[in-house]
């Protein structure tokens, strides 16, 4: 990012801080999405969270990750179903360590201080407007999206075939009327 001033002497280059840790969403034991962590990270179902988890068992404002020293501390935000670290429900702020598994509802994340192994990565990281607002979708919603995509494609093909048929019939009917 570069700040543009009236003259070049006042220009300032600002660089985004490097991630200090990563959360990787695990699906069937494999990384499907990953999230670089910079600063405080809110997790939950509401769209105002840093990481939005589309899981009905996740509360609107479920957990908060706060950076300290070289790691993060996770706080449950009074969620209905609790926050788990390595299978144990946490009742107080808990310091995270390399390869800790965090479970919110039916969603499990792997906490690492190293970038995830991209060879295992199945999904894609997406940034929106410079923030790290990411949507984690369930398998069922992904299936529904694919079904609607297929239905839409079939609809376009049918409309194109009908237009082609109308043009062909119009040419034949138009020729017969001239004789």
mmCIF file of C-alpha atoms in Angstrom:
data_model
loop_
_atom_site.group_PDB
_atom_site.id
_atom_site.type_symbol
_atom_site.label_atom_id
_atom_site.label_comp_id
_atom_site.label_asym_id
_atom_site.label_seq_id
_atom_site.Cartn_x
_atom_site.Cartn_y
_atom_site.Cartn_z
ATOM 1 C CA UNK A 1 0.000 0.000 0.000
ATOM 2 C CA UNK A 2 1.357 3.442 -0.814
ATOM 3 C CA UNK A 3 0.212 6.813 0.500
ATOM 4 C CA UNK A 4 0.240 9.367 -2.340
ATOM 5 C CA UNK A 5 1.131 12.889 -1.228
ATOM 6 C CA UNK A 6 1.115 16.188 -3.114
ATOM 7 C CA UNK A 7 4.836 15.891 -3.726
ATOM 8 C CA UNK A 8 7.059 12.808 -3.827
ATOM 9 C CA UNK A 9 9.027 13.862 -0.713
ATOM 10 C CA UNK A 10 5.943 13.260 1.464
ATOM 11 C CA UNK A 11 5.147 9.779 0.088
ATOM 12 C CA UNK A 12 5.007 6.937 2.569
ATOM 13 C CA UNK A 13 5.002 3.223 1.907
ATOM 14 C CA UNK A 14 3.006 1.153 4.371
ATOM 15 C CA UNK A 15 3.376 -2.612 4.421
ATOM 16 C CA UNK A 16 0.834 -4.979 5.910
ATOM 17 C CA UNK A 17 2.229 -6.878 8.902
ATOM 18 C CA UNK A 18 3.234 -10.466 8.315
ATOM 19 C CA UNK A 19 0.976 -13.120 9.792
ATOM 20 C CA UNK A 20 2.158 -14.358 13.177
ATOM 21 C CA UNK A 21 0.152 -17.584 13.046
ATOM 22 C CA UNK A 22 -2.352 -19.472 10.899
ATOM 23 C CA UNK A 23 -5.648 -21.269 11.345
ATOM 24 C CA UNK A 24 -6.327 -24.071 8.893
ATOM 25 C CA UNK A 25 -9.841 -25.475 8.500
ATOM 26 C CA UNK A 26 -9.687 -29.266 8.519
ATOM 27 C CA UNK A 27 -12.103 -31.391 6.506
ATOM 28 C CA UNK A 28 -11.592 -35.144 6.700
ATOM 29 C CA UNK A 29 -8.128 -34.564 8.152
ATOM 30 C CA UNK A 30 -6.975 -32.316 5.302
ATOM 31 C CA UNK A 31 -6.566 -28.551 5.071
ATOM 32 C CA UNK A 32 -9.445 -27.057 3.062
ATOM 33 C CA UNK A 33 -8.954 -23.328 3.851
ATOM 34 C CA UNK A 34 -6.384 -21.369 5.793
ATOM 35 C CA UNK A 35 -6.468 -18.011 7.487
ATOM 36 C CA UNK A 36 -3.371 -15.890 8.241
ATOM 37 C CA UNK A 37 -3.739 -14.348 11.701
ATOM 38 C CA UNK A 38 -2.810 -10.691 12.181
ATOM 39 C CA UNK A 39 -3.881 -9.014 15.384
ATOM 40 C CA UNK A 40 -7.097 -9.856 17.215
ATOM 41 C CA UNK A 41 -9.329 -12.353 15.378
ATOM 42 C CA UNK A 42 -13.041 -12.829 16.110
ATOM 43 C CA UNK A 43 -14.692 -16.096 15.077
ATOM 44 C CA UNK A 44 -18.400 -16.809 14.768
ATOM 45 C CA UNK A 45 -21.466 -17.024 12.531
ATOM 46 C CA UNK A 46 -22.111 -13.250 12.199
ATOM 47 C CA UNK A 47 -20.634 -11.470 9.192
ATOM 48 C CA UNK A 48 -18.885 -8.872 11.369
ATOM 49 C CA UNK A 49 -16.404 -11.525 12.611
ATOM 50 C CA UNK A 50 -12.911 -11.739 11.141
ATOM 51 C CA UNK A 51 -13.499 -15.417 10.355
ATOM 52 C CA UNK A 52 -17.129 -16.266 9.617
ATOM 53 C CA UNK A 53 -17.994 -19.927 10.169
ATOM 54 C CA UNK A 54 -21.188 -21.120 8.461
ATOM 55 C CA UNK A 55 -22.050 -23.791 11.008
ATOM 56 C CA UNK A 56 -25.373 -23.784 12.872
ATOM 57 C CA UNK A 57 -23.652 -25.037 16.045
ATOM 58 C CA UNK A 58 -21.352 -21.979 16.082
ATOM 59 C CA UNK A 59 -22.596 -18.929 18.002
ATOM 60 C CA UNK A 60 -22.858 -15.512 16.361
ATOM 61 C CA UNK A 61 -19.799 -14.331 18.315
ATOM 62 C CA UNK A 62 -18.218 -17.606 19.369
ATOM 63 C CA UNK A 63 -14.507 -17.117 20.164
ATOM 64 C CA UNK A 64 -11.791 -14.477 20.175
ATOM 65 C CA UNK A 65 -8.093 -15.003 19.417
ATOM 66 C CA UNK A 66 -5.770 -12.422 20.968
ATOM 67 C CA UNK A 67 -2.070 -12.218 20.106
ATOM 68 C CA UNK A 68 0.443 -12.412 22.954
ATOM 69 C CA UNK A 69 4.219 -12.764 22.600
ATOM 70 C CA UNK A 70 4.777 -15.396 19.922
ATOM 71 C CA UNK A 71 1.347 -17.071 19.988
ATOM 72 C CA UNK A 72 -2.373 -16.430 20.587
ATOM 73 C CA UNK A 73 -4.784 -16.865 23.468
ATOM 74 C CA UNK A 74 -8.281 -18.117 22.687
ATOM 75 C CA UNK A 75 -11.298 -16.860 24.677
ATOM 76 C CA UNK A 76 -14.761 -18.409 24.457
ATOM 77 C CA UNK A 77 -17.263 -15.550 24.099
ATOM 78 C CA UNK A 78 -20.090 -17.251 26.011
ATOM 79 C CA UNK A 79 -20.956 -19.560 23.109
ATOM 80 C CA UNK A 80 -23.884 -21.961 23.470
ATOM 81 C CA UNK A 81 -21.907 -25.079 22.463
ATOM 82 C CA UNK A 82 -18.491 -24.166 23.862
ATOM 83 C CA UNK A 83 -15.006 -23.884 22.406
ATOM 84 C CA UNK A 84 -12.680 -26.895 22.506
ATOM 85 C CA UNK A 85 -8.889 -27.059 22.328
ATOM 86 C CA UNK A 86 -7.557 -30.555 21.626
ATOM 87 C CA UNK A 87 -10.937 -32.045 22.554
ATOM 88 C CA UNK A 88 -11.190 -30.302 25.953
ATOM 89 C CA UNK A 89 -13.779 -27.574 26.501
ATOM 90 C CA UNK A 90 -12.134 -24.353 27.672
ATOM 91 C CA UNK A 91 -13.645 -22.284 30.467
ATOM 92 C CA UNK A 92 -11.018 -19.579 30.612
ATOM 93 C CA UNK A 93 -8.574 -17.920 28.190
ATOM 94 C CA UNK A 94 -6.219 -20.612 26.889
ATOM 95 C CA UNK A 95 -2.757 -20.166 25.374
ATOM 96 C CA UNK A 96 -2.436 -21.901 21.996
ATOM 97 C CA UNK A 97 0.540 -24.039 21.006
ATOM 98 C CA UNK A 98 1.791 -25.374 17.687
ATOM 99 C CA UNK A 99 -0.654 -27.906 16.140
ATOM 100 C CA UNK A 100 -3.455 -27.332 18.674
ATOM 101 C CA UNK A 101 -6.864 -28.298 17.294
ATOM 102 C CA UNK A 102 -9.659 -25.784 17.928
ATOM 103 C CA UNK A 103 -13.253 -26.996 17.563
ATOM 104 C CA UNK A 104 -16.240 -24.667 17.200
ATOM 105 C CA UNK A 105 -19.466 -26.582 16.604
ATOM 106 C CA UNK A 106 -18.721 -29.168 13.915
ATOM 107 C CA UNK A 107 -15.771 -27.166 12.515
ATOM 108 C CA UNK A 108 -12.176 -28.000 13.461
ATOM 109 C CA UNK A 109 -9.215 -25.682 12.902
ATOM 110 C CA UNK A 110 -5.502 -26.410 13.235
ATOM 111 C CA UNK A 111 -3.429 -23.641 14.864
ATOM 112 C CA UNK A 112 0.139 -23.298 13.560
ATOM 113 C CA UNK A 113 2.857 -20.692 13.779
ATOM 114 C CA UNK A 114 4.183 -21.790 10.391
ATOM 115 C CA UNK A 115 2.407 -21.350 7.044
ATOM 116 C CA UNK A 116 0.253 -24.393 6.238
ATOM 117 C CA UNK A 117 1.620 -27.034 3.873
ATOM 118 C CA UNK A 118 0.178 -25.819 0.575
ATOM 119 C CA UNK A 119 0.531 -29.302 -0.903
ATOM 120 C CA UNK A 120 -2.321 -30.410 1.357
ATOM 121 C CA UNK A 121 -4.426 -27.356 0.667
ATOM 122 C CA UNK A 122 -7.640 -28.184 -1.198
ATOM 123 C CA UNK A 123 -9.481 -24.873 -0.953
ATOM 124 C CA UNK A 124 -8.471 -21.317 -1.610
ATOM 125 C CA UNK A 125 -7.730 -18.341 0.600
ATOM 126 C CA UNK A 126 -9.617 -15.228 -0.333
ATOM 127 C CA UNK A 127 -9.234 -11.713 0.931
ATOM 128 C CA UNK A 128 -12.037 -9.199 0.600
ATOM 129 C CA UNK A 129 -11.376 -5.455 0.580
ATOM 130 C CA UNK A 130 -8.056 -5.902 2.332
ATOM 131 C CA UNK A 131 -9.561 -7.687 5.323
ATOM 132 C CA UNK A 132 -9.541 -11.335 6.157
ATOM 133 C CA UNK A 133 -13.268 -11.898 6.137
ATOM 134 C CA UNK A 134 -13.609 -15.466 4.979
ATOM 135 C CA UNK A 135 -16.609 -17.693 4.690
ATOM 136 C CA UNK A 136 -16.288 -21.321 5.635
ATOM 137 C CA UNK A 137 -19.047 -23.232 3.927
ATOM 138 C CA UNK A 138 -20.431 -26.602 4.911
ATOM 139 C CA UNK A 139 -20.370 -29.541 2.500
ATOM 140 C CA UNK A 140 -24.146 -29.346 2.071
ATOM 141 C CA UNK A 141 -24.136 -25.666 1.031
ATOM 142 C CA UNK A 142 -21.318 -26.421 -1.435
ATOM 143 C CA UNK A 143 -23.395 -29.250 -2.925
ATOM 144 C CA UNK A 144 -26.406 -26.926 -3.190
ATOM 145 C CA UNK A 145 -24.291 -24.300 -4.967
ATOM 146 C CA UNK A 146 -23.069 -26.881 -7.476
ATOM 147 C CA UNK A 147 -26.616 -28.106 -8.114
ATOM 148 C CA UNK A 148 -27.881 -24.572 -8.764
ATOM 149 C CA UNK A 149 -24.904 -23.887 -11.022
ATOM 150 C CA UNK A 150 -25.718 -27.036 -13.065
ATOM 151 C CA UNK A 151 -29.424 -26.074 -13.271
ATOM 152 C CA UNK A 152 -28.486 -22.585 -14.478
ATOM 153 C CA UNK A 153 -26.169 -23.985 -17.155
ATOM 154 C CA UNK A 154 -28.868 -26.361 -18.382
ATOM 155 C CA UNK A 155 -31.333 -23.468 -18.541
ATOM 156 C CA UNK A 156 -28.928 -21.443 -20.698
ATOM 157 C CA UNK A 157 -28.427 -24.407 -23.041
ATOM 158 C CA UNK A 158 -32.206 -24.873 -23.401
ATOM 159 C CA UNK A 159 -32.744 -21.167 -24.179
ATOM 160 C CA UNK A 160 -29.919 -21.246 -26.769
ATOM 161 C CA UNK A 161 -31.419 -24.357 -28.443
ATOM 162 C CA UNK A 162 -34.874 -22.768 -28.550
ATOM 163 C CA UNK A 163 -33.460 -19.617 -30.180
ATOM 164 C CA UNK A 164 -31.598 -21.711 -32.763
ATOM 165 C CA UNK A 165 -34.773 -23.710 -33.507
ATOM 166 C CA UNK A 166 -36.788 -20.492 -33.866
ATOM 167 C CA UNK A 167 -34.234 -19.075 -36.319
ATOM 168 C CA UNK A 168 -34.211 -22.267 -38.410
ATOM 169 C CA UNK A 169 -38.018 -22.497 -38.491
ATOM 170 C CA UNK A 170 -38.228 -18.782 -39.317
ATOM 171 C CA UNK A 171 -35.904 -19.228 -42.303
ATOM 172 C CA UNK A 172 -37.931 -22.170 -43.652
ATOM 173 C CA UNK A 173 -41.302 -20.536 -43.073
ATOM 174 C CA UNK A 174 -40.060 -17.243 -44.473
ATOM 175 C CA UNK A 175 -38.918 -18.926 -47.728
ATOM 176 C CA UNK A 176 -42.249 -20.688 -48.218
ATOM 177 C CA UNK A 177 -44.227 -17.428 -47.953
ATOM 178 C CA UNK A 178 -42.277 -15.844 -50.820
ATOM 179 C CA UNK A 179 -43.380 -18.498 -53.388
#
